[in-house]
CSV table of C-alpha atoms in Angstrom, one decimal:
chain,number,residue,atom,x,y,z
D,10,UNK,CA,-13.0,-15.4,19.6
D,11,UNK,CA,-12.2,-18.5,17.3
D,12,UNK,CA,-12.1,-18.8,13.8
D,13,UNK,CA,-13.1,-22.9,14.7
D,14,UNK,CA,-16.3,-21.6,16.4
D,15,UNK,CA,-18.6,-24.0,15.0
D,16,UNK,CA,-21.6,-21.5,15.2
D,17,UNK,CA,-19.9,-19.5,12.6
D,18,UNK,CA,-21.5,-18.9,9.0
D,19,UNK,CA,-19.9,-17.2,6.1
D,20,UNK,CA,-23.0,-16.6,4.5
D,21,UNK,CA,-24.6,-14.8,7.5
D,22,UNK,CA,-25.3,-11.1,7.8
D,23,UNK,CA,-21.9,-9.5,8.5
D,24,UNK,CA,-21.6,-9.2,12.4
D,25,UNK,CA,-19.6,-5.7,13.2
D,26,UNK,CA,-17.8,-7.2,15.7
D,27,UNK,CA,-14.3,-4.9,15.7
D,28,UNK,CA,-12.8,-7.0,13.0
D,29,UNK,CA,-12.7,-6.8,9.2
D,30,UNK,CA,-15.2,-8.6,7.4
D,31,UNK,CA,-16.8,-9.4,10.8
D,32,UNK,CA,-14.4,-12.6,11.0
D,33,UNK,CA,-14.2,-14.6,14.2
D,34,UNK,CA,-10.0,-14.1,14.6
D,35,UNK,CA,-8.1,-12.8,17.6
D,36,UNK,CA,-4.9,-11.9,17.1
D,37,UNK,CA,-3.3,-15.4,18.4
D,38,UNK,CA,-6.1,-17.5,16.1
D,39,UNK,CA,-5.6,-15.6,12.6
D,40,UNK,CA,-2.9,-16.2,9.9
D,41,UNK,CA,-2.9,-13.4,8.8
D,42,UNK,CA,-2.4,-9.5,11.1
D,43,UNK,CA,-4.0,-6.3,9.1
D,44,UNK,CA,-1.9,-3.5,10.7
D,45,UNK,CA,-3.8,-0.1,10.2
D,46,UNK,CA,-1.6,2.9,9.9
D,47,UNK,CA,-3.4,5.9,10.0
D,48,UNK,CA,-1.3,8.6,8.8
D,49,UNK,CA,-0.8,11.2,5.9
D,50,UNK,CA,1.3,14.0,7.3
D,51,UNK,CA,3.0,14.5,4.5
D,52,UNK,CA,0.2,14.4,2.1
D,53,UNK,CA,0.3,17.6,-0.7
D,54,UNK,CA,-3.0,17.5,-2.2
D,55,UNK,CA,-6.6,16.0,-1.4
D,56,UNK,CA,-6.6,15.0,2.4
D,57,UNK,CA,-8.4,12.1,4.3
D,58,UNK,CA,-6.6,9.2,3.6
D,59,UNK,CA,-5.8,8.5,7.9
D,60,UNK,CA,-9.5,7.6,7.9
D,61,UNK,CA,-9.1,5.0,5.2
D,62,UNK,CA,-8.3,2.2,7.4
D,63,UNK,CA,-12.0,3.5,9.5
D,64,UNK,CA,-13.8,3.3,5.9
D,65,UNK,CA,-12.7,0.1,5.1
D,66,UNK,CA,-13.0,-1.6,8.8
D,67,UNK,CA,-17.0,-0.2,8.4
D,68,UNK,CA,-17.1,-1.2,4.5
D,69,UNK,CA,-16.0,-5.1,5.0
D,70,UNK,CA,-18.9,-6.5,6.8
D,71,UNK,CA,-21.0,-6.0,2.8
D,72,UNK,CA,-18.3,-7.7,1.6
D,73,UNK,CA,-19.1,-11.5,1.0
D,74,UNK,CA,-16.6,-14.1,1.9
D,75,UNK,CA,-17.1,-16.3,-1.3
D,76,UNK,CA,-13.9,-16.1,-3.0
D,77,UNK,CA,-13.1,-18.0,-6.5
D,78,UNK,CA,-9.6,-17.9,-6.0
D,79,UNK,CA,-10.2,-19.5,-2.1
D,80,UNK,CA,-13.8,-20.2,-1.2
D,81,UNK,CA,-12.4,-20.8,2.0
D,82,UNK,CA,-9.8,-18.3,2.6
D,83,UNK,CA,-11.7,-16.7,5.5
D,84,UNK,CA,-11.3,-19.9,7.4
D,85,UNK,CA,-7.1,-19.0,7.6
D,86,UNK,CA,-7.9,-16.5,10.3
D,87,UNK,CA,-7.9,-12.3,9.1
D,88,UNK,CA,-7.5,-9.9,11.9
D,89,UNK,CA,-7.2,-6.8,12.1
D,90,UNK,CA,-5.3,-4.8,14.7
D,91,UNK,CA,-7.2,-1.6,16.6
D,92,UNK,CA,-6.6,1.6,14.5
D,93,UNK,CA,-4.0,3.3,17.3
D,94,UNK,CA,-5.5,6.6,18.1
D,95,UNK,CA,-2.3,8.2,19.5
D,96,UNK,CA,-0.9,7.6,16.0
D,97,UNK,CA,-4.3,9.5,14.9
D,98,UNK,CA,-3.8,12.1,17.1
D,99,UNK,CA,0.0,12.5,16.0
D,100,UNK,CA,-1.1,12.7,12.7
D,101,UNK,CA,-3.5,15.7,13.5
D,102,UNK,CA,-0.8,17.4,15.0
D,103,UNK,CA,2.0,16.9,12.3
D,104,UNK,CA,-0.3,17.2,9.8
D,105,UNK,CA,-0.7,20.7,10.4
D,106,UNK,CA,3.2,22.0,11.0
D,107,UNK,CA,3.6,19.7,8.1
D,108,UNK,CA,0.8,22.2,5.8
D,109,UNK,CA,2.7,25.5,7.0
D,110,UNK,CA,6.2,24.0,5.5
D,111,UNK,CA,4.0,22.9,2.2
D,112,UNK,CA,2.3,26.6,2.0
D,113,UNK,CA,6.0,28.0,2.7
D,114,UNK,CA,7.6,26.3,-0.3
D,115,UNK,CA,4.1,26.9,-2.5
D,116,UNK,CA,4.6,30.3,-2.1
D,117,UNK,CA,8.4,29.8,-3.3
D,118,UNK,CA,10.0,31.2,-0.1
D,119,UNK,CA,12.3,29.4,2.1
D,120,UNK,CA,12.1,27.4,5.2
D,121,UNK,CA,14.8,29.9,6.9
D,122,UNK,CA,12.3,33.1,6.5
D,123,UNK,CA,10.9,33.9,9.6
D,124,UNK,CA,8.9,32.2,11.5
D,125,UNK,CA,12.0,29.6,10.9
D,126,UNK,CA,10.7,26.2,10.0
D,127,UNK,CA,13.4,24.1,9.7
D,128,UNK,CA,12.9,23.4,13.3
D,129,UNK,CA,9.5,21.9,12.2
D,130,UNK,CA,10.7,19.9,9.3
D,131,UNK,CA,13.4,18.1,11.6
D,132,UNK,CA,10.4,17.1,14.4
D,133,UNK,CA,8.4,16.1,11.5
D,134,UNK,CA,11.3,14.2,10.1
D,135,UNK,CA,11.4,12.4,13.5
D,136,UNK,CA,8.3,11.8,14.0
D,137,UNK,CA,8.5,9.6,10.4
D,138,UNK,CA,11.3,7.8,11.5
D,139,UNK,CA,9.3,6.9,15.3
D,140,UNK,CA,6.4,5.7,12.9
D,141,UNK,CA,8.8,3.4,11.1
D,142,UNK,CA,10.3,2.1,14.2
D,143,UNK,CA,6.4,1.2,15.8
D,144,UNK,CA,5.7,-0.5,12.3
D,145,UNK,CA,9.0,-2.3,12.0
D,146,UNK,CA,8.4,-4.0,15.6
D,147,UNK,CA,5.0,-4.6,15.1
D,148,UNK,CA,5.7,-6.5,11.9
D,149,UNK,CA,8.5,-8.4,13.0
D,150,UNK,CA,6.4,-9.0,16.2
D,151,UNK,CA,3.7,-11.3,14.2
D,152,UNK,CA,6.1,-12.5,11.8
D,153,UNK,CA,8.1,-14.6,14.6
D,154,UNK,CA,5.1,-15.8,15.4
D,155,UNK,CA,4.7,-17.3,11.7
D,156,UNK,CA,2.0,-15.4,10.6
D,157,UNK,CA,1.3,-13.3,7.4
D,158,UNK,CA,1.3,-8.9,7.8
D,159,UNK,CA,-0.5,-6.6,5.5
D,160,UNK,CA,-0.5,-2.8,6.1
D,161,UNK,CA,-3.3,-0.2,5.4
D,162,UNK,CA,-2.6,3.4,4.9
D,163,UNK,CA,-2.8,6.2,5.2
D,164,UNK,CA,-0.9,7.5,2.7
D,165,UNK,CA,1.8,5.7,0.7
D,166,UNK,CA,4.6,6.2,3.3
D,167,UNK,CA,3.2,4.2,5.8
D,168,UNK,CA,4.4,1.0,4.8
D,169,UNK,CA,8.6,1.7,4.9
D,170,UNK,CA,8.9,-0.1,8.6
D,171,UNK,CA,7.5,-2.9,7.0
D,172,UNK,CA,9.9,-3.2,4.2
D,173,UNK,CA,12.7,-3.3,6.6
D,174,UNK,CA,11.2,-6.0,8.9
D,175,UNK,CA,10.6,-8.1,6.0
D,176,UNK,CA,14.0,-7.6,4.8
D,177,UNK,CA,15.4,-9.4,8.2
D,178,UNK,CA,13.7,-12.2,6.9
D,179,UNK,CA,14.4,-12.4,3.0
D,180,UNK,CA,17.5,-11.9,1.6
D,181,UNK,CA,15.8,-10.5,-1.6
D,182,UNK,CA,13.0,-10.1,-2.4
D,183,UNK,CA,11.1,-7.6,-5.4
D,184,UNK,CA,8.2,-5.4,-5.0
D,185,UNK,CA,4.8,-5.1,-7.7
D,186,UNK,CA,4.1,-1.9,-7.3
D,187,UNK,CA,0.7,-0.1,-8.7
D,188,UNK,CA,0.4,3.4,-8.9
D,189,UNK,CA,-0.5,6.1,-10.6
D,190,UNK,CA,3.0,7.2,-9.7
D,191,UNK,CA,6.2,6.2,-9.4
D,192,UNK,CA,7.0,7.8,-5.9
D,193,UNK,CA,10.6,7.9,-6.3
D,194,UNK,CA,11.3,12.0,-5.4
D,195,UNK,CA,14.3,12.1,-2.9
D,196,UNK,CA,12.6,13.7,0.3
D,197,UNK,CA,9.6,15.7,-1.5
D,198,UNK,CA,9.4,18.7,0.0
D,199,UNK,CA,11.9,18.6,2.6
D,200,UNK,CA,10.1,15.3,4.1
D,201,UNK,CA,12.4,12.5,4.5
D,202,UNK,CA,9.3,10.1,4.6
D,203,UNK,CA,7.0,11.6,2.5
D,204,UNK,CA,4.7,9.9,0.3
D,205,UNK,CA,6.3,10.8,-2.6
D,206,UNK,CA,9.2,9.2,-1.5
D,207,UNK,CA,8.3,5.7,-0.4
D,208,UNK,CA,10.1,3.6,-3.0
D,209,UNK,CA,13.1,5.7,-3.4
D,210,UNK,CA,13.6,5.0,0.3
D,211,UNK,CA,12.9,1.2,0.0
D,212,UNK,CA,15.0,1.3,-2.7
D,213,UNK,CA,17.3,2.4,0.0
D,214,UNK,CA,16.9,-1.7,1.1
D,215,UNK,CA,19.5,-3.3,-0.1
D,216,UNK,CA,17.6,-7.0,-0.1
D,217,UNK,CA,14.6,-5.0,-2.7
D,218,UNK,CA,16.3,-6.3,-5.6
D,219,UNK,CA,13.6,-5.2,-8.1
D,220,UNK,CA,10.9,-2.4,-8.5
D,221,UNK,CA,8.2,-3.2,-10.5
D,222,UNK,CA,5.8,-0.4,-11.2
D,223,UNK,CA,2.4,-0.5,-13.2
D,224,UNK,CA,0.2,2.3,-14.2
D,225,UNK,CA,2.3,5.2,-14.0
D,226,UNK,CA,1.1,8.8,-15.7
D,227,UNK,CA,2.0,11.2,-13.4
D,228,UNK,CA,5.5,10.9,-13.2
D,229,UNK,CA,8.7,13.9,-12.8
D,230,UNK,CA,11.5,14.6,-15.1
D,231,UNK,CA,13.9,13.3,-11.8
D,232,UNK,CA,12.2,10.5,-11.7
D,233,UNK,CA,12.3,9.2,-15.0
D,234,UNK,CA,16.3,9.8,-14.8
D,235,UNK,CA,16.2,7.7,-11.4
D,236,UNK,CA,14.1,4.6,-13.3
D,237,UNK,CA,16.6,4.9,-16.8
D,238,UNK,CA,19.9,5.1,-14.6
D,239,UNK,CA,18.7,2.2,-11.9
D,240,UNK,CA,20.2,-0.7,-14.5
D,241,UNK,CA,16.8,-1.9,-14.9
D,242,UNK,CA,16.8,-2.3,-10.8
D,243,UNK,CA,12.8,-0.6,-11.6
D,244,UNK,CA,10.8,-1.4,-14.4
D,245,UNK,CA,8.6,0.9,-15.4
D,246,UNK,CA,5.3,0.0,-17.2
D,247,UNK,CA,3.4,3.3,-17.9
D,248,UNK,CA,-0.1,3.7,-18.6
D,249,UNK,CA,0.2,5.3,-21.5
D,250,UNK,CA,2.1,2.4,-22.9
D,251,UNK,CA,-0.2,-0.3,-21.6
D,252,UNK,CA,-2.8,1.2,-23.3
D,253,UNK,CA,-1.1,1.5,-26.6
D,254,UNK,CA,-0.2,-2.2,-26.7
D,255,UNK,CA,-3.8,-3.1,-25.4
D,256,UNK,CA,-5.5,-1.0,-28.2
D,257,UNK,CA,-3.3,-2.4,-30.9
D,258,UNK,CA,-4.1,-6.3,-29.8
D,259,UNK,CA,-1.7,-7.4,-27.3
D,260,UNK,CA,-3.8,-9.4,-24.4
D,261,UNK,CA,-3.7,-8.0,-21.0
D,262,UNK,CA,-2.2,-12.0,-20.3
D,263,UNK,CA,0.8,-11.1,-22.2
D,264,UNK,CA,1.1,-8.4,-20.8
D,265,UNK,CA,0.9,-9.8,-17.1
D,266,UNK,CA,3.4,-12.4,-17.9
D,267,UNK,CA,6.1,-10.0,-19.5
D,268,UNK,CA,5.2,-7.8,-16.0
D,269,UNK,CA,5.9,-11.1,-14.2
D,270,UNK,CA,8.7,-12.4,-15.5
D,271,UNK,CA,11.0,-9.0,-14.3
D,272,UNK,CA,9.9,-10.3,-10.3
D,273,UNK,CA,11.8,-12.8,-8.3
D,274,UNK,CA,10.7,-15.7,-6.5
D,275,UNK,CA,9.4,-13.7,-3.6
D,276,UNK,CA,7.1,-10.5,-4.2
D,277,UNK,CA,5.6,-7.9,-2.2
D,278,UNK,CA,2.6,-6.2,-3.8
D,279,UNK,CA,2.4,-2.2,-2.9
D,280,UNK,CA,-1.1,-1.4,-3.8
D,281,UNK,CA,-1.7,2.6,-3.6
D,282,UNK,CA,-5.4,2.6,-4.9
D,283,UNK,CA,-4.6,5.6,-7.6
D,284,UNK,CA,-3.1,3.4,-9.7
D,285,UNK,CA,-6.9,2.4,-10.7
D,286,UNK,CA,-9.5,4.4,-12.9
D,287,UNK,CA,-10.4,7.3,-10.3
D,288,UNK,CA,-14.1,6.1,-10.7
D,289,UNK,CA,-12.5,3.5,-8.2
D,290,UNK,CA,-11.7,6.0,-5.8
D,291,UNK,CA,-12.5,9.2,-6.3
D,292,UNK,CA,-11.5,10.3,-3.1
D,293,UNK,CA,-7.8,9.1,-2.4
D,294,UNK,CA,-5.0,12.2,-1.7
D,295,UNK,CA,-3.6,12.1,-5.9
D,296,UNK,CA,-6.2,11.0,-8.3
D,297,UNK,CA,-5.3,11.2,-11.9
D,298,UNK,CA,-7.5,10.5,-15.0
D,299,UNK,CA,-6.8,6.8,-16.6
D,300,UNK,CA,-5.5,3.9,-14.7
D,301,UNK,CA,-6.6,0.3,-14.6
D,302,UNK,CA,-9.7,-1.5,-13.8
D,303,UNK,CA,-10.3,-3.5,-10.6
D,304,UNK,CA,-10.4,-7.3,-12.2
D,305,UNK,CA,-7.2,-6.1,-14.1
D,306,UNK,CA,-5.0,-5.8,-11.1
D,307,UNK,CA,-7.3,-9.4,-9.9
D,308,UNK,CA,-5.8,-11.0,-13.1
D,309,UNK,CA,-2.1,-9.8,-12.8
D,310,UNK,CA,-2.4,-10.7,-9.3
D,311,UNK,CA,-3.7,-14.4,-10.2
D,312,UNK,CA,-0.9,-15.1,-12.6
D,313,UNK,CA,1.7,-13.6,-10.4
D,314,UNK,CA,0.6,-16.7,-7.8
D,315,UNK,CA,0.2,-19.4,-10.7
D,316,UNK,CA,3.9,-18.4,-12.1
D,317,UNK,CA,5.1,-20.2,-8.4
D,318,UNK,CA,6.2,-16.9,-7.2
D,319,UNK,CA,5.3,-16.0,-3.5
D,320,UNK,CA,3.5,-13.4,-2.5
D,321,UNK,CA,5.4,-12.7,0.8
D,322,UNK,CA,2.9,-9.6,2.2
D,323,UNK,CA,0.9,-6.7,1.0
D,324,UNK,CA,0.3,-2.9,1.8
D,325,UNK,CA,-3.3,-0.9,0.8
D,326,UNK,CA,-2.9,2.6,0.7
D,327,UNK,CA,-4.5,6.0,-0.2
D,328,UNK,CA,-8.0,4.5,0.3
D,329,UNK,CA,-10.0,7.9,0.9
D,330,UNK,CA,-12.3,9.1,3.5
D,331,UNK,CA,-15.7,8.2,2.2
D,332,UNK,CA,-18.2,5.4,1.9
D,333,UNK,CA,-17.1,3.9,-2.3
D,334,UNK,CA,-13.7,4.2,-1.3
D,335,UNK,CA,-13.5,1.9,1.3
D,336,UNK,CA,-15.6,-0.6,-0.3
D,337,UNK,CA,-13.6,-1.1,-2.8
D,338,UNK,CA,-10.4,-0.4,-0.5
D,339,UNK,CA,-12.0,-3.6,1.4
D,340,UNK,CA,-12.4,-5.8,-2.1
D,341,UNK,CA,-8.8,-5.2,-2.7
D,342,UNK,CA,-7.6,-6.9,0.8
D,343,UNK,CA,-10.1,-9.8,0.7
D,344,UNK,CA,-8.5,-10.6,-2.1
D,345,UNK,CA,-5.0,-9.9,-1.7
D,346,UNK,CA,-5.5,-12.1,1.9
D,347,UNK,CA,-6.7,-15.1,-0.5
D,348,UNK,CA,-3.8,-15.0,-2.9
D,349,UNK,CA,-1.3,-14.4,-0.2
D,350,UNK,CA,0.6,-17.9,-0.2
């Protein structure tokens, strides 16, 4: 396959060809490498997210490539890798030592009682670290080669290897991060990579100079001490507060550039998909009531690019296991591929 192919038509029924949208990439031809990760060992709630990259791969050929931000953004070349089915299958696996450990502390017992599970927490540990390892070669893999990287969860813990590799490459660099939380608990639960812990371990970056985060309302006493002692190294902007200021007539554009303005030159957006209104995605792992609408994240994104910062790469996570979910899980990668500069 080609993107050049000369047969090819944008407006055409979407061919499900093994790549998103239905594009005619390879992996040499595209700009831009869609690494699916699907994992969620960790995950304490709703389950399903490992399929999200599967819903979305299925939901992109409805998607229309007419873009107003790039009507011809397709033609840069979008590919997306295979979803690896031995990281699936590890998943299963872990997934289930990983729920007795979560039962064990529910219950408010300790790991040590017997059956001992510490054991089982260390292999699970290491089986986090392996994952970060595969996604920090993979990255750097298709970033020698010049070409853009975005990652799709999973859950939010998948994209850490990523991080790393891009932090080979930018000696800083800050991170927009939407979410319905701030994800900052030092190894929740006993699990070193846990998806509660993603940005408190890319925090662990030296090169991430700042943490942007925007929707936050579900949120822990710890972590709140973590964002008021970090010397404004994370800005929080809580839901409840961008609410406030919208109801009492600030514009959402004010709002976006006073966001903006705390991110240096080059950004990574960190997209978990509860940060939206749960009507969005009602089936991601964490979904809490409020949020922000689709076009709202659009706009913040669109004035991020016209400010002349860079968006350097992009992760999509918690998309759920059902049909909405990756539709709209699909939407948000079109057009982060389009804005990606």
């Amino acid at each position: 396959m080609n993107i050049q192919q000369p047969d090819y038509n944008p407006s055409g029924v979407g061919e499900i060809n093994g790549n998103i949208f239905g594009l005619p990439s390879d992996y040499e031809s595209a700009n831009l490498i869609i690494i699916p990760v699907p994992w969620e060992v960790t995950v304490s709630y709703g389950a399903g997210t490992a399929k999200g990259p599967q819903q979305i791969l299925d939901a992109s050929v409805q998607v229309d490539l007419f873009d107003l931000d790039r009507p011809h953004g397709w033609k840069q070349g979008i590919f997306m890798m295979e979803i690896p089915p031995d990281i699936f299958q590890k998943n299963e696996y872990y997934r289930t030592l990983a729920a007795k450990i979560i039962e064990r502390l529910a219950q408010g017992q300790p790991l040590t009682n017997t059956p001992d599970l510490t054991p089982v927490l260390t292999e699970i540990n290491q089986a986090g670290k392996q994952l970060n390892q595969w996604l920090f070669t993979q990255c750097q893999t298709a970033m020698n080669q010049g070409k853009r990287v975005a990652v799709i969860g999973g859950d939010h813990s998948v994209p850490l290897g990523y991080f790393q590799a891009l932090a080979t490459k930018y000696p800083k660099y800050g991170i927009l991060h939407i979410d319905a939380h701030a994800d900052l608990r030092d190894a929740y639960e006993g699990f070193e990579f846990s998806h509660a812990s993603i940005m408190f371990n890319a925090l662990r970056i030296p090169q991430i100079s700042k943490l942007v985060q925007v929707g936050l309302r579900d949120i822990s006493h710890e972590e709140v001490n973590i964002i008021d002692q970090s010397h404004r190294r994370i800005i929080p902007y809580y839901d409840r507060i961008i609410k406030q200021k919208l109801y009492a007539g600030n514009t959402w554009l004010d709002l976006c550039r006073e966001i903006i303005s705390h991110l240096p030159e080059q950004v990574y957006i960190s997209f978990d998909v509860d940060g939206l209104d749960p009507k969005l995605c009602p089936n991601t792992g964490t979904p809490v009531p409020g949020g922000l609408e689709l076009e709202q994240t659009f706009y913040l994104f669109r004035e991020l690019v016209r400010s002349g910062r860079q968006i350097i790469g992009f992760d999509v996570c918690e998309v759920g296991n059902a049909q909405w979910d990756g539709n709209v899980g699909a939407r948000i990668i079109y057009k982060l591929a389009n804005l990606i500069n």
